[in-house]
XYZ file of C-alpha atoms in Angstrom:
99
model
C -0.933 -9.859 4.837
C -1.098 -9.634 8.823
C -2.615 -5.400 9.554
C 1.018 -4.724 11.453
C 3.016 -5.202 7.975
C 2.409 -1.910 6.154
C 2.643 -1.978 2.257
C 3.739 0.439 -0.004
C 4.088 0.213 -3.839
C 5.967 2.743 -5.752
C 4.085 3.620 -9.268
C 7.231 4.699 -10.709
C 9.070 1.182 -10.462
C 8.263 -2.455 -9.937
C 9.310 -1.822 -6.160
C 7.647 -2.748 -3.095
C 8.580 -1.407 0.909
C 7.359 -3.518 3.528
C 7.943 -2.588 7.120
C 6.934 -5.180 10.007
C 5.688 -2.737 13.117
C 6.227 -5.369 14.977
C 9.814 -5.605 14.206
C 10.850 -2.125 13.752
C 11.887 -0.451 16.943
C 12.204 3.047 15.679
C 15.857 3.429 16.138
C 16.350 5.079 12.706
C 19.554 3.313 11.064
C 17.427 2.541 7.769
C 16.475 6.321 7.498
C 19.985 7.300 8.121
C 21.150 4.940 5.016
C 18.103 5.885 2.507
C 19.601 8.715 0.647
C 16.232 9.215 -1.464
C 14.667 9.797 1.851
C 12.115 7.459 1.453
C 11.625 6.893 4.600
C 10.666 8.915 8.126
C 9.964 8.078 11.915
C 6.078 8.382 12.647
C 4.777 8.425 15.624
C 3.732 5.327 16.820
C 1.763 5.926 20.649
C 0.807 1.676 20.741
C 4.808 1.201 20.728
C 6.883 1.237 23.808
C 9.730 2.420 21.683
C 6.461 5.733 20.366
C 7.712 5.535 17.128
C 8.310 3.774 13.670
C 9.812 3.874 10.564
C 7.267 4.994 7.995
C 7.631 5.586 4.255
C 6.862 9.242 2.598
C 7.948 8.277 -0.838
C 7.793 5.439 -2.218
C 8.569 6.143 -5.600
C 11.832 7.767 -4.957
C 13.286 4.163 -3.818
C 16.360 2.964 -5.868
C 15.581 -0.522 -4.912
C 19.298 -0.393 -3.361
C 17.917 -2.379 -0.113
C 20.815 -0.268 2.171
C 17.460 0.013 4.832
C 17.248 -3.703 4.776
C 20.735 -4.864 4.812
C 20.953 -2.439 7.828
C 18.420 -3.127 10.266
C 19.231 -5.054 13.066
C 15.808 -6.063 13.486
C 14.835 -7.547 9.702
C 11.838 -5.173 9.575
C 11.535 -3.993 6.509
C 12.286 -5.616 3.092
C 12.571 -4.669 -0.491
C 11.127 -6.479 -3.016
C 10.166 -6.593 -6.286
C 6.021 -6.621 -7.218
C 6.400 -10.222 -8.521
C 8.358 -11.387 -4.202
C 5.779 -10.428 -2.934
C 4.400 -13.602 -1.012
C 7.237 -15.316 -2.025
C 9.429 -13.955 0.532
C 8.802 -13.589 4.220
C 10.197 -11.479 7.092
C 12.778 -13.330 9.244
C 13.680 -15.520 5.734
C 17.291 -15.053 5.666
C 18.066 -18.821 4.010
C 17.709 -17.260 0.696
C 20.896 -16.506 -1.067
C 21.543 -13.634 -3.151
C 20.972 -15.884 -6.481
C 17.715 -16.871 -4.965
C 16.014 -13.189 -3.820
């Protein structure tokens, strides 16, 4: 997994956040949607935009996907333990019978 995708796998569930640094542009819409509030800007000084989308809790995530369905950017995904590799960033071909 490329260093600017960040992993983070809740214990609680079979859930796993990734966020793409070099997608997210720090402009907040997935933290807006997350009502668990898994999720936080951090700052982020190697970014023009100086910040990021971070997660703080990871096992609080409903697995609702709201944060990926609503960034305009695709960077940050959902998945379940068993996606991961499986599914890339940027792989919207996929239907929902397929993810």
């Amino acid at each position: 997994m490329s260093e600017n995708i960040l992993r983070y796998d809740s214990k609680k569930k079979d859930v796993v956040i990734l966020i793409d640094r070099n997608l997210c542009k720090g402009c907040d819409i997935c933290i807006k949607v997350c009502k668990p509030e898994c999720l936080a800007l951090v700052d982020a000084p190697d970014k023009w935009e100086g910040a990021v989308v971070d997660v703080v809790n990871a096992d609080d995530c409903t697995f609702c996907k709201l944060c990926e369905l609503q960034c305009p950017d695709f960077g940050i995904r959902i998945l379940r333990k068993d996606e991961v590799g499986k599914i890339q960033f940027g792989d919207t071909k996929k239907t929902a019978a397929e993810q």
